[in-house]
């Protein structure tokens, strides 16, 4: 019977890991929060990179459109000059 009584009195988490259940819960909560915060930071960086790439592509297409328009205008001038 003394053995069962010793098991009931013992707090294995406190004695083995040196923190209470509340501290263990808070530690897990903090680690989970940090993990999701890191994931959110990664997604934010990825979104910023995608947005920057999209902006660059828009600029390239805008310049290409202007060049095509200039090319068409030059061709029309050449045609008008030949007539």
PDB file of C-alpha atoms in Angstrom:
ATOM      1  CA  UNK A   1       0.000   0.000   0.000  1.00  0.00           C
ATOM      2  CA  UNK A   2       2.825   2.390   0.637  1.00  0.00           C
ATOM      3  CA  UNK A   3       3.818   1.986  -2.989  1.00  0.00           C
ATOM      4  CA  UNK A   4       0.393   3.125  -4.274  1.00  0.00           C
ATOM      5  CA  UNK A   5       0.437   6.047  -1.878  1.00  0.00           C
ATOM      6  CA  UNK A   6       3.863   7.112  -3.177  1.00  0.00           C
ATOM      7  CA  UNK A   7       2.555   7.094  -6.758  1.00  0.00           C
ATOM      8  CA  UNK A   8      -0.389   9.273  -5.815  1.00  0.00           C
ATOM      9  CA  UNK A   9       1.831  11.800  -4.073  1.00  0.00           C
ATOM     10  CA  UNK A  10       4.383  11.974  -6.842  1.00  0.00           C
ATOM     11  CA  UNK A  11       3.978  14.617  -9.540  1.00  0.00           C
ATOM     12  CA  UNK A  12       5.913  13.044 -12.423  1.00  0.00           C
ATOM     13  CA  UNK A  13       5.847  16.098 -14.667  1.00  0.00           C
ATOM     14  CA  UNK A  14       7.172  18.421 -11.977  1.00  0.00           C
ATOM     15  CA  UNK A  15       9.803  16.017 -10.704  1.00  0.00           C
ATOM     16  CA  UNK A  16      10.904  14.653 -14.072  1.00  0.00           C
ATOM     17  CA  UNK A  17      10.717  17.772 -16.215  1.00  0.00           C
ATOM     18  CA  UNK A  18      10.813  20.472 -13.542  1.00  0.00           C
ATOM     19  CA  UNK A  19       7.691  22.391 -14.553  1.00  0.00           C
ATOM     20  CA  UNK A  20       4.031  22.217 -13.673  1.00  0.00           C
ATOM     21  CA  UNK A  21       1.076  21.400 -15.895  1.00  0.00           C
ATOM     22  CA  UNK A  22       0.281  25.079 -16.253  1.00  0.00           C
ATOM     23  CA  UNK A  23       3.841  25.849 -17.339  1.00  0.00           C
ATOM     24  CA  UNK A  24       3.739  22.923 -19.777  1.00  0.00           C
ATOM     25  CA  UNK A  25       0.457  24.190 -21.228  1.00  0.00           C
ATOM     26  CA  UNK A  26       1.814  27.724 -21.570  1.00  0.00           C
ATOM     27  CA  UNK A  27       5.006  26.426 -23.164  1.00  0.00           C
ATOM     28  CA  UNK A  28       2.998  24.433 -25.710  1.00  0.00           C
ATOM     29  CA  UNK A  29       0.760  27.426 -26.360  1.00  0.00           C
ATOM     30  CA  UNK A  30       3.773  29.686 -26.912  1.00  0.00           C
ATOM     31  CA  UNK A  31       5.470  27.187 -29.222  1.00  0.00           C
ATOM     32  CA  UNK A  32       2.281  26.780 -31.247  1.00  0.00           C
ATOM     33  CA  UNK A  33       1.873  30.554 -31.506  1.00  0.00           C
ATOM     34  CA  UNK A  34       5.509  30.933 -32.586  1.00  0.00           C
ATOM     35  CA  UNK A  35       5.099  28.189 -35.199  1.00  0.00           C
ATOM     36  CA  UNK A  36       2.024  29.778 -36.741  1.00  0.00           C
ATOM     37  CA  UNK A  37       3.621  33.214 -36.559  1.00  0.00           C
ATOM     38  CA  UNK A  38       6.615  31.844 -38.510  1.00  0.00           C
ATOM     39  CA  UNK A  39       4.297  30.248 -41.080  1.00  0.00           C
ATOM     40  CA  UNK A  40       2.412  33.518 -41.463  1.00  0.00           C
ATOM     41  CA  UNK A  41       5.710  35.365 -41.935  1.00  0.00           C
ATOM     42  CA  UNK A  42       6.725  32.888 -44.666  1.00  0.00           C
ATOM     43  CA  UNK A  43       3.376  33.299 -46.451  1.00  0.00           C
ATOM     44  CA  UNK A  44       3.675  37.072 -46.195  1.00  0.00           C
ATOM     45  CA  UNK A  45       7.151  36.971 -47.766  1.00  0.00           C
ATOM     46  CA  UNK A  46       5.887  34.672 -50.504  1.00  0.00           C
ATOM     47  CA  UNK A  47       2.949  36.978 -51.229  1.00  0.00           C
ATOM     48  CA  UNK A  48       5.256  39.999 -51.410  1.00  0.00           C
ATOM     49  CA  UNK A  49       7.529  38.148 -53.861  1.00  0.00           C
ATOM     50  CA  UNK A  50       4.577  37.136 -56.048  1.00  0.00           C
ATOM     51  CA  UNK A  51       3.238  40.692 -56.005  1.00  0.00           C
ATOM     52  CA  UNK A  52       6.637  42.114 -56.968  1.00  0.00           C
ATOM     53  CA  UNK A  53       6.953  39.608 -59.826  1.00  0.00           C
ATOM     54  CA  UNK A  54       3.455  40.475 -61.021  1.00  0.00           C
ATOM     55  CA  UNK A  55       4.277  44.197 -60.981  1.00  0.00           C
ATOM     56  CA  UNK A  56       7.438  43.569 -63.010  1.00  0.00           C
ATOM     57  CA  UNK A  57       5.511  41.484 -65.548  1.00  0.00           C
ATOM     58  CA  UNK A  58       2.905  44.248 -65.897  1.00  0.00           C
ATOM     59  CA  UNK A  59       5.663  46.767 -66.557  1.00  0.00           C
ATOM     60  CA  UNK A  60       7.239  44.497 -69.192  1.00  0.00           C
ATOM     61  CA  UNK A  61       3.903  44.002 -70.976  1.00  0.00           C
ATOM     62  CA  UNK A  62       3.227  47.743 -70.854  1.00  0.00           C
ATOM     63  CA  UNK A  63       6.588  48.505 -72.485  1.00  0.00           C
ATOM     64  CA  UNK A  64       6.078  45.732 -75.063  1.00  0.00           C
ATOM     65  CA  UNK A  65       2.703  47.215 -75.965  1.00  0.00           C
ATOM     66  CA  UNK A  66       4.264  50.633 -76.478  1.00  0.00           C
ATOM     67  CA  UNK A  67       7.000  49.148 -78.678  1.00  0.00           C
ATOM     68  CA  UNK A  68       4.439  47.312 -80.813  1.00  0.00           C
ATOM     69  CA  UNK A  69       2.437  50.522 -81.190  1.00  0.00           C
ATOM     70  CA  UNK A  70       5.565  52.425 -82.268  1.00  0.00           C
ATOM     71  CA  UNK A  71       6.404  49.685 -84.756  1.00  0.00           C
ATOM     72  CA  UNK A  72       2.913  49.903 -86.269  1.00  0.00           C
ATOM     73  CA  UNK A  73       3.141  53.696 -86.504  1.00  0.00           C
ATOM     74  CA  UNK A  74       6.518  53.466 -88.261  1.00  0.00           C
ATOM     75  CA  UNK A  75       5.134  50.924 -90.741  1.00  0.00           C
ATOM     76  CA  UNK A  76       2.164  53.205 -91.501  1.00  0.00           C
ATOM     77  CA  UNK A  77       4.480  56.164 -92.058  1.00  0.00           C
ATOM     78  CA  UNK A  78       6.602  54.094 -94.451  1.00  0.00           C
ATOM     79  CA  UNK A  79       3.471  53.016 -96.343  1.00  0.00           C
ATOM     80  CA  UNK A  80       2.223  56.612 -96.544  1.00  0.00           C
ATOM     81  CA  UNK A  81       5.645  57.797 -97.685  1.00  0.00           C
ATOM     82  CA  UNK A  82       5.767  55.245-100.512  1.00  0.00           C
ATOM     83  CA  UNK A  83       2.393  56.257-101.910  1.00  0.00           C
TER      84      UNK A  83
END
